[in-house]
Tab-separated table of C-alpha atoms in Angstrom:
chain	number	residue	atom	x	y	z
A	871	MET	CA	8.766	-3.535	-20.032
A	872	LEU	CA	7.501	-1.094	-23.338
A	873	TYR	CA	7.717	-3.181	-26.071
A	874	PHE	CA	8.453	-0.508	-29.238
A	875	ASP	CA	9.326	-3.624	-31.855
A	876	HIS	CA	5.858	-4.341	-33.000
A	877	CYS	CA	7.977	-3.955	-36.757
A	878	ALA	CA	9.569	-6.413	-35.929
A	879	SER	CA	7.366	-8.587	-34.543
A	880	THR	CA	4.127	-8.073	-32.779
A	881	PRO	CA	2.813	-10.311	-29.089
A	882	PRO	CA	-0.198	-12.914	-30.888
A	883	TYR	CA	-3.578	-11.769	-29.822
A	884	ASP	CA	-4.389	-14.326	-27.262
A	885	GLU	CA	-7.445	-15.487	-29.636
A	886	VAL	CA	-4.831	-15.892	-32.736
A	887	VAL	CA	-2.894	-18.952	-30.143
A	888	GLN	CA	-5.806	-20.289	-28.868
A	889	THR	CA	-6.659	-21.021	-31.755
A	890	MET	CA	-3.117	-22.330	-33.346
A	891	MET	CA	-3.150	-24.797	-29.787
A	892	GLU	CA	-6.300	-25.953	-30.819
A	893	VAL	CA	-5.812	-26.666	-35.010
A	894	MET	CA	-2.395	-28.427	-33.746
A	895	ARG	CA	-4.305	-30.955	-31.519
A	896	SER	CA	-6.842	-32.229	-33.490
A	897	GLN	CA	-5.659	-31.006	-36.945
A	898	TYR	CA	-2.470	-32.802	-37.286
A	899	ALA	CA	-2.742	-34.690	-40.680
A	900	ASN	CA	-0.804	-34.251	-43.436
A	901	PRO	CA	-3.226	-32.528	-46.215
A	902	SER	CA	-1.784	-33.758	-48.581
A	903	SER	CA	-2.460	-37.115	-47.332
A	904	LEU	CA	-6.016	-38.239	-48.549
A	905	HIS	CA	-7.401	-40.163	-46.351
A	906	ARG	CA	-10.604	-37.935	-45.079
A	907	LEU	CA	-7.661	-36.589	-42.042
A	908	GLY	CA	-5.640	-35.190	-44.421
A	909	ALA	CA	-9.553	-33.629	-46.050
A	910	ASP	CA	-9.950	-32.478	-43.238
A	911	ALA	CA	-6.829	-30.192	-42.907
A	912	ASP	CA	-6.700	-29.511	-46.457
A	913	LYS	CA	-10.779	-27.638	-46.166
A	914	LEU	CA	-8.583	-25.477	-43.319
A	915	ILE	CA	-6.474	-25.339	-45.332
A	916	GLU	CA	-8.225	-23.401	-47.860
A	917	ARG	CA	-10.877	-21.646	-46.005
A	918	SER	CA	-8.530	-19.101	-44.568
A	919	ARG	CA	-6.807	-19.997	-47.941
A	920	ALA	CA	-10.433	-17.789	-48.727
A	921	LEU	CA	-11.145	-15.354	-45.570
A	922	VAL	CA	-7.677	-14.091	-46.452
A	923	ALA	CA	-9.044	-13.722	-49.960
A	924	GLN	CA	-12.515	-11.973	-48.399
A	925	GLN	CA	-10.644	-9.261	-46.359
A	926	LEU	CA	-8.309	-8.136	-48.843
A	927	GLN	CA	-11.445	-7.858	-51.706
A	928	THR	CA	-9.566	-11.490	-53.692
A	929	THR	CA	-9.687	-13.777	-55.196
A	930	LYS	CA	-9.009	-17.508	-52.990
A	931	GLY	CA	-6.927	-19.332	-55.815
A	932	GLU	CA	-4.270	-15.689	-55.732
A	933	TRP	CA	-2.723	-16.470	-52.228
A	934	ILE	CA	0.543	-19.060	-51.959
A	935	PHE	CA	1.200	-19.248	-48.178
A	936	THR	CA	4.575	-18.844	-47.166
A	937	SER	CA	7.111	-18.787	-45.002
A	938	GLY	CA	7.102	-15.561	-44.094
A	939	GLY	CA	7.475	-12.274	-45.632
A	940	THR	CA	10.382	-12.959	-46.833
A	941	GLU	CA	10.089	-15.829	-49.120
A	942	SER	CA	6.588	-13.865	-50.478
A	943	ASN	CA	9.450	-11.285	-51.941
A	944	ASN	CA	11.840	-13.992	-52.806
A	945	LEU	CA	8.823	-15.921	-54.086
A	946	ALA	CA	7.436	-13.340	-56.344
A	947	ILE	CA	10.597	-11.203	-56.811
A	948	LYS	CA	13.317	-14.513	-58.609
A	949	GLY	CA	9.815	-16.546	-59.787
A	950	VAL	CA	8.306	-14.156	-62.035
A	951	ALA	CA	12.568	-12.826	-63.021
A	952	ARG	CA	13.563	-16.213	-64.100
A	953	GLN	CA	9.693	-17.643	-65.806
A	954	TYR	CA	9.042	-13.779	-67.686
A	955	GLN	CA	13.134	-13.626	-69.258
A	956	GLY	CA	11.912	-14.632	-72.370
A	957	ARG	CA	9.871	-11.325	-72.282
A	958	GLY	CA	12.955	-8.561	-71.391
A	959	LYS	CA	16.280	-8.564	-67.969
A	960	HIS	CA	15.274	-5.474	-67.014
A	961	LEU	CA	14.120	-5.211	-63.722
A	962	ILE	CA	12.996	-1.794	-61.026
A	963	THR	CA	12.806	-1.952	-57.882
A	964	THR	CA	14.019	1.331	-55.224
A	965	GLN	CA	16.861	1.839	-53.035
A	966	ILE	CA	15.462	1.116	-50.645
A	967	GLU	CA	13.439	-1.969	-49.617
A	968	HIS	CA	13.919	-4.464	-47.155
A	969	ALA	CA	17.253	-6.530	-47.589
A	970	SER	CA	14.433	-9.270	-48.859
A	971	VAL	CA	13.798	-6.991	-51.458
A	972	TYR	CA	17.094	-6.136	-52.705
A	973	GLU	CA	19.676	-8.132	-51.715
A	974	SER	CA	17.060	-10.770	-54.794
A	975	PHE	CA	18.073	-8.191	-57.003
A	976	LYS	CA	21.690	-8.140	-56.327
A	977	GLN	CA	20.721	-11.463	-56.498
A	978	LEU	CA	19.755	-11.935	-60.315
A	979	GLU	CA	22.411	-9.221	-61.623
A	980	GLN	CA	24.771	-12.749	-60.854
A	981	GLU	CA	22.275	-14.443	-62.997
A	982	GLY	CA	22.304	-11.857	-66.297
A	983	PHE	CA	19.698	-9.551	-65.036
A	984	ARG	CA	19.814	-5.537	-64.979
A	985	VAL	CA	18.099	-3.879	-62.040
A	986	THR	CA	17.389	-0.223	-62.687
A	987	TYR	CA	17.392	0.377	-58.533
A	988	LEU	CA	15.403	4.522	-58.223
A	989	PRO	CA	16.044	6.218	-55.857
A	990	VAL	CA	14.482	8.564	-53.290
A	991	ASP	CA	13.583	12.216	-51.779
A	992	ARG	CA	14.593	13.490	-48.453
A	993	SER	CA	12.248	12.633	-47.020
A	994	GLY	CA	12.320	8.797	-48.546
A	995	HIS	CA	10.012	9.209	-50.908
A	996	VAL	CA	9.825	7.687	-54.957
A	997	ARG	CA	8.105	10.285	-57.884
A	998	PRO	CA	5.931	8.261	-59.558
A	999	GLU	CA	7.678	9.211	-63.401
A	1000	HIS	CA	10.762	7.938	-62.562
A	1001	VAL	CA	9.849	4.515	-61.963
A	1002	ILE	CA	7.656	5.422	-65.522
A	1003	GLU	CA	10.528	7.224	-67.022
A	1004	ALA	CA	13.151	3.701	-66.138
A	1005	ILE	CA	11.095	1.198	-68.070
A	1006	THR	CA	12.301	0.156	-71.248
A	1007	ASP	CA	11.515	-2.612	-73.648
A	1008	GLU	CA	12.699	-5.056	-71.636
A	1009	THR	CA	11.237	-3.806	-68.241
A	1010	ILE	CA	8.895	-6.864	-66.460
A	1011	LEU	CA	8.452	-5.987	-63.505
A	1012	VAL	CA	8.201	-3.305	-60.899
A	1013	SER	CA	8.124	-3.860	-56.814
A	1014	ILE	CA	8.099	-1.050	-54.706
A	1015	MET	CA	6.808	-1.071	-51.103
A	1016	HIS	CA	4.000	0.234	-49.272
A	1017	VAL	CA	5.320	1.073	-46.787
A	1018	ASN	CA	9.799	1.305	-45.618
A	1019	ASN	CA	10.028	-0.732	-43.059
A	1020	GLU	CA	12.802	2.288	-41.563
A	1021	LEU	CA	11.170	4.985	-41.743
A	1022	GLY	CA	7.722	4.647	-42.255
A	1023	THR	CA	7.236	6.213	-45.320
A	1024	ILE	CA	4.444	5.515	-47.983
A	1025	GLN	CA	4.725	5.032	-51.717
A	1026	PRO	CA	2.200	6.227	-54.237
A	1027	ILE	CA	1.173	2.926	-54.934
A	1028	GLU	CA	-1.841	3.357	-55.888
A	1029	GLU	CA	-0.401	6.439	-58.214
A	1030	ILE	CA	3.183	4.100	-59.504
A	1031	GLY	CA	-0.034	1.048	-60.805
A	1032	MET	CA	-2.921	3.707	-62.395
A	1033	ARG	CA	0.786	4.533	-64.271
A	1034	LEU	CA	2.211	0.918	-64.934
A	1035	LYS	CA	-1.309	0.124	-66.082
A	1036	GLN	CA	-0.547	1.180	-69.068
A	1037	TYR	CA	2.834	-2.022	-70.304
A	1038	PRO	CA	0.674	-4.619	-69.615
A	1039	LYS	CA	3.300	-6.504	-70.119
A	1040	ILE	CA	5.427	-5.357	-67.080
A	1041	LEU	CA	4.441	-7.469	-63.570
A	1042	PHE	CA	3.321	-4.855	-60.574
A	1043	HIS	CA	5.088	-6.311	-56.871
A	1044	VAL	CA	4.529	-4.948	-53.621
A	1045	ASP	CA	6.126	-5.557	-50.819
A	1046	ALA	CA	3.136	-4.063	-48.038
A	1047	VAL	CA	4.774	-6.447	-44.843
A	1048	GLN	CA	4.509	-3.273	-43.289
A	1049	SER	CA	1.517	-1.988	-43.885
A	1050	ILE	CA	-1.688	-5.098	-44.320
A	1051	GLY	CA	-3.580	-3.930	-41.086
A	1052	LYS	CA	-1.967	-0.516	-41.220
A	1053	LEU	CA	-3.390	0.673	-44.325
A	1054	PRO	CA	-6.326	0.669	-46.489
A	1055	ILE	CA	-4.890	-0.512	-49.191
A	1056	ALA	CA	-7.332	-2.374	-52.921
A	1057	ILE	CA	-4.809	-4.622	-54.398
A	1058	GLU	CA	-7.168	-4.661	-57.861
A	1059	GLN	CA	-7.951	-1.201	-57.369
A	1060	TRP	CA	-4.489	-0.642	-57.763
A	1061	GLY	CA	-3.259	-2.745	-59.951
A	1062	ILE	CA	-1.307	-4.521	-58.044
A	1063	ASP	CA	-0.153	-8.136	-60.205
A	1064	LEU	CA	1.877	-9.670	-56.957
A	1065	LEU	CA	1.448	-8.876	-53.159
A	1066	SER	CA	3.728	-10.133	-50.083
A	1067	GLY	CA	2.713	-9.493	-46.271
A	1068	SER	CA	3.493	-11.087	-43.512
A	1069	ALA	CA	1.055	-12.946	-40.242
A	1070	HIS	CA	3.532	-12.202	-37.265
A	1071	LYS	CA	3.493	-8.916	-38.886
A	1072	LEU	CA	0.487	-8.536	-37.818
A	1073	ARG	CA	0.071	-10.363	-34.804
A	1074	GLY	CA	-0.299	-13.842	-35.734
A	1075	PRO	CA	2.581	-16.777	-35.331
A	1076	LYS	CA	5.909	-16.946	-37.128
A	1077	GLY	CA	6.391	-18.277	-40.083
A	1078	VAL	CA	3.534	-18.204	-42.109
A	1079	GLY	CA	3.617	-15.603	-44.892
A	1080	PHE	CA	1.456	-14.496	-47.970
A	1081	LEU	CA	1.690	-13.952	-51.548
A	1082	TYR	CA	-0.691	-12.665	-54.020
A	1083	LEU	CA	-0.727	-14.132	-56.856
A	1084	ARG	CA	-2.573	-12.633	-59.714
A	1085	SER	CA	-4.356	-15.188	-61.606
A	1086	GLY	CA	-2.906	-15.870	-65.127
A	1087	ILE	CA	0.701	-15.082	-63.615
A	1088	THR	CA	3.073	-18.196	-63.264
A	1089	LEU	CA	5.625	-18.004	-60.891
A	1090	TYR	CA	9.434	-20.262	-61.247
A	1091	PRO	CA	9.529	-21.823	-58.102
A	1092	LEU	CA	11.468	-21.857	-56.065
A	1093	PHE	CA	11.191	-25.280	-54.431
A	1094	THR	CA	10.426	-27.916	-56.562
A	1095	GLY	CA	9.028	-31.369	-54.255
A	1096	GLY	CA	5.288	-31.841	-54.407
A	1097	THR	CA	2.469	-30.055	-55.719
A	1098	GLN	CA	0.563	-27.687	-52.496
A	1099	GLU	CA	-0.283	-24.337	-53.949
A	1100	GLY	CA	-1.066	-24.763	-56.655
A	1101	LYS	CA	2.226	-25.889	-57.600
A	1102	GLN	CA	3.707	-22.515	-56.603
A	1103	ARG	CA	4.902	-23.246	-53.853
A	1104	ALA	CA	6.150	-26.816	-52.960
A	1105	GLY	CA	6.115	-28.263	-49.010
A	1106	THR	CA	4.111	-29.369	-46.432
A	1107	GLN	CA	1.109	-26.401	-45.692
A	1108	ASN	CA	2.054	-25.296	-41.609
A	1109	VAL	CA	-2.279	-25.997	-41.208
A	1110	PRO	CA	-1.854	-24.569	-37.440
A	1111	GLY	CA	0.174	-21.525	-38.293
A	1112	ILE	CA	-2.285	-20.952	-41.489
A	1113	VAL	CA	-5.767	-21.499	-39.771
A	1114	ALA	CA	-4.618	-18.435	-36.560
A	1115	SER	CA	-3.121	-16.555	-40.070
A	1116	ALA	CA	-6.226	-16.002	-41.732
A	1117	LYS	CA	-7.481	-15.450	-38.091
A	1118	ALA	CA	-4.911	-12.724	-37.127
A	1119	LEU	CA	-5.423	-10.841	-40.905
A	1120	ARG	CA	-9.294	-10.963	-39.978
A	1121	MET	CA	-8.613	-9.392	-36.519
A	1122	SER	CA	-6.232	-6.807	-37.409
A	1123	LEU	CA	-8.712	-6.110	-40.085
A	1124	GLU	CA	-11.893	-5.036	-38.080
A	1125	SER	CA	-9.937	-2.700	-35.637
A	1126	GLN	CA	-6.775	-1.073	-38.745
A	1127	THR	CA	-8.563	2.401	-38.247
A	1128	GLN	CA	-9.385	2.967	-34.730
A	1129	ARG	CA	-5.668	1.652	-34.546
A	1130	ASN	CA	-4.240	4.359	-37.376
A	1131	GLN	CA	-6.164	7.048	-35.650
A	1132	LYS	CA	-4.735	6.235	-32.124
A	1133	HIS	CA	-0.759	6.231	-33.348
A	1134	ALA	CA	-1.397	8.939	-35.222
A	1135	SER	CA	-1.533	11.351	-31.806
A	1136	LEU	CA	1.056	8.993	-30.430
A	1137	LYS	CA	3.610	9.664	-32.992
A	1138	SER	CA	2.771	13.045	-33.122
A	1139	GLN	CA	3.293	13.078	-29.283
A	1140	LEU	CA	6.705	11.406	-29.888
A	1141	ASN	CA	7.553	13.756	-32.666
A	1142	SER	CA	6.435	16.901	-30.517
A	1143	ILE	CA	9.428	14.872	-27.618
A	1144	ILE	CA	11.895	13.960	-30.233
A	1145	ASP	CA	11.828	17.091	-31.925
A	1146	ASP	CA	12.845	19.456	-27.754
A	1147	ILE	CA	15.722	17.115	-27.922
A	1148	PRO	CA	18.476	19.008	-29.913
A	1149	GLU	CA	20.988	16.195	-30.011
A	1150	LEU	CA	18.195	13.471	-32.246
A	1151	LYS	CA	17.741	14.309	-35.161
A	1152	ARG	CA	14.664	13.243	-37.368
A	1153	ASN	CA	14.166	10.964	-40.348
A	1154	GLY	CA	11.392	10.394	-42.955
A	1155	GLY	CA	8.428	12.399	-44.204
A	1156	GLU	CA	4.945	12.562	-45.143
A	1157	PRO	CA	3.234	10.948	-45.637
A	1158	SER	CA	4.106	7.238	-43.161
A	1159	SER	CA	2.521	4.638	-40.914
A	1160	SER	CA	2.170	5.864	-38.026
A	1161	HIS	CA	3.484	3.570	-36.131
A	1162	ILE	CA	6.825	4.380	-36.720
A	1163	VAL	CA	9.102	6.977	-35.804
A	1164	HIS	CA	12.417	6.912	-36.279
A	1165	PHE	CA	14.796	9.371	-35.247
A	1166	SER	CA	18.739	9.233	-35.216
A	1167	TYR	CA	21.665	10.312	-32.355
A	1168	PRO	CA	24.558	11.389	-34.667
A	1169	GLY	CA	27.601	10.791	-32.866
A	1170	MET	CA	26.915	8.464	-31.218
A	1171	LYS	CA	26.015	4.147	-31.989
A	1172	PRO	CA	22.812	3.063	-31.816
A	1173	GLU	CA	23.008	0.119	-29.728
A	1174	VAL	CA	24.572	2.351	-26.232
A	1175	ILE	CA	21.126	4.361	-26.921
A	1176	ILE	CA	19.842	0.794	-27.687
A	1177	HIS	CA	21.255	-1.200	-24.155
A	1178	MET	CA	20.375	2.191	-22.211
A	1179	LEU	CA	16.706	2.143	-23.189
A	1180	GLU	CA	16.495	-1.448	-22.265
A	1181	GLN	CA	18.154	-0.305	-18.829
A	1182	HIS	CA	14.822	2.052	-18.519
A	1183	GLY	CA	12.192	-0.973	-19.519
A	1184	ILE	CA	12.181	-0.232	-22.924
A	1185	MET	CA	12.320	-2.183	-25.637
A	1186	ALA	CA	13.463	-0.433	-29.528
A	1187	SER	CA	15.201	-0.799	-32.908
A	1188	THR	CA	18.047	0.130	-35.007
A	1189	LYS	CA	16.644	-0.992	-38.331
A	1190	SER	CA	15.232	-3.191	-39.841
A	1191	ALA	CA	15.823	-6.738	-37.635
A	1192	CYS	CA	16.326	-8.915	-39.846
A	1193	SER	CA	20.668	-6.029	-40.200
A	1194	SER	CA	20.069	-5.055	-37.157
A	1195	LYS	CA	23.715	-6.564	-35.965
A	1196	ASP	CA	25.741	-5.776	-39.031
A	1197	ASP	CA	27.713	-2.070	-38.239
A	1198	LYS	CA	26.688	-0.644	-41.042
A	1199	PRO	CA	25.682	2.533	-41.797
A	1200	SER	CA	21.700	2.543	-42.619
A	1201	ARG	CA	21.004	2.028	-46.664
A	1202	VAL	CA	18.029	3.668	-46.581
A	1203	LEU	CA	19.103	6.463	-44.621
A	1204	LEU	CA	22.037	6.961	-47.117
A	1205	ALA	CA	19.862	6.644	-49.948
A	1206	ILE	CA	17.850	10.183	-48.347
A	1207	GLY	CA	20.979	11.597	-48.287
A	1208	ALA	CA	22.153	11.656	-44.969
A	1209	SER	CA	25.463	11.943	-42.940
A	1210	HIS	CA	27.437	8.725	-42.214
A	1211	GLU	CA	26.602	9.825	-38.554
A	1212	GLN	CA	23.361	10.578	-38.928
A	1213	ALA	CA	23.470	6.676	-40.895
A	1214	THR	CA	24.443	5.421	-38.499
A	1215	GLY	CA	22.987	6.352	-35.199
A	1216	GLY	CA	19.609	5.563	-36.571
A	1217	ILE	CA	16.527	4.114	-33.955
A	1218	ARG	CA	13.461	3.123	-34.467
A	1219	ILE	CA	10.594	2.807	-32.774
A	1220	SER	CA	7.159	1.315	-33.079
A	1221	PHE	CA	4.037	1.402	-31.690
A	1222	GLY	CA	1.464	-1.891	-31.265
A	1223	ASP	CA	-2.771	-1.833	-29.764
A	1224	GLU	CA	-1.001	-1.729	-26.134
A	1225	HIS	CA	0.015	1.564	-26.194
A	1226	ALA	CA	-1.097	4.802	-24.079
A	1227	GLU	CA	-0.603	8.411	-24.233
A	1228	ARG	CA	1.519	7.671	-20.589
A	1229	ASP	CA	4.173	5.373	-22.091
A	1230	ILE	CA	4.845	7.271	-24.538
A	1231	ALA	CA	5.598	9.912	-22.050
A	1232	ALA	CA	7.021	7.179	-20.446
A	1233	LEU	CA	9.480	7.199	-23.199
A	1234	GLY	CA	10.504	10.090	-24.203
A	1235	THR	CA	11.948	10.680	-20.118
A	1236	ALA	CA	13.684	7.218	-20.590
A	1237	LEU	CA	15.038	9.372	-23.944
A	1238	ARG	CA	16.141	12.154	-22.746
A	1239	LEU	CA	17.952	10.516	-18.565
A	1240	VAL	CA	19.844	8.689	-22.493
A	1241	VAL	CA	21.020	11.826	-24.108
A	1242	GLU	CA	22.137	13.880	-20.928
A	1243	HIS	CA	24.231	10.502	-19.737
A	1244	LEU	CA	25.959	10.417	-23.228
A	1245	LYS	CA	26.361	13.759	-23.667
A	1246	PRO	CA	29.739	13.939	-22.610
A	1247	LEU	CA	30.735	10.241	-24.131
A	1248	GLU	CA	29.285	11.594	-27.401
A	1249	ARG	CA	32.768	12.013	-29.427
A	1250	ARG	CA	34.210	8.712	-27.650
A	1251	LEU	CA	31.877	5.798	-28.718
A	1252	THR	CA	31.879	7.623	-32.110
């Protein structure tokens, strides 16, 4: 079996699994308890928080642990909007954000906020000047993802952050779920106020997320009932998951450069294969992350391709795992100007540490066989 769905979730490092098991056995006390066992568990959380901050060159007190990227995005966006709505009720994002961001803004619109959804060009990139042009006296938040979870396109976060420094009352949130461990991120240097991450995207456990919150920012909490996480996120912390996640982050960042170089070579190899198959069309443009390749078979339902690839031992996906069971055309592909057929027939391939050139060759062989099999059925399956 070849697993090419690392954007959805990654296999955890063996060391991470071992760490999680050890902590689960030994540190079962509630970290909020006043007794010694509780204090020991709390110390592990704080050490993990310090490790995350060190690895991402920030300050320990600026990190909140959550249940995942979805919660981090929801807390950042709704927390800022509701806390600072006295300054204004205008928000800015893009048309191609992950559903946890996009639908958070849709929810806020129902609460009376006004949202500008910025367009992207045909390659899938937002223009920094469009961000600035959209700003009004009422703007309090800009939220733009670093790497798109479908296309892999890299947004100009550094330039946007630099321009937003002229507007100190506007907070800048970045969804970095698909970029942490893959691309360099300079949080403070780029002027980022809030940043979301997820452990299971970088070979850590599911159920743990990170949220960077620049010192001095207060969020309106989504959860109440406790004083955990600096009173920003109530609820008993997942001690084994947090400790294991901090370890996964460190390991991923240590190998980031080599991973990026390897994936770039694999991506070039796969792109050449796709370009040699006339029925397939690559989506998105450069700059893009080296671990994602996205293409369409216009006129063919993607689930048919996915299941046929699986028969050849290939595991791939259609779009974001959070939306993969939705048979509607991809909102992201429609935003870049793709046709309805192209937007409906998208396939995402995402690489991991285990992949080599022989795996891409095997994927290419499977793709050719699948296309040859499906060509006579193409119109009947639309």
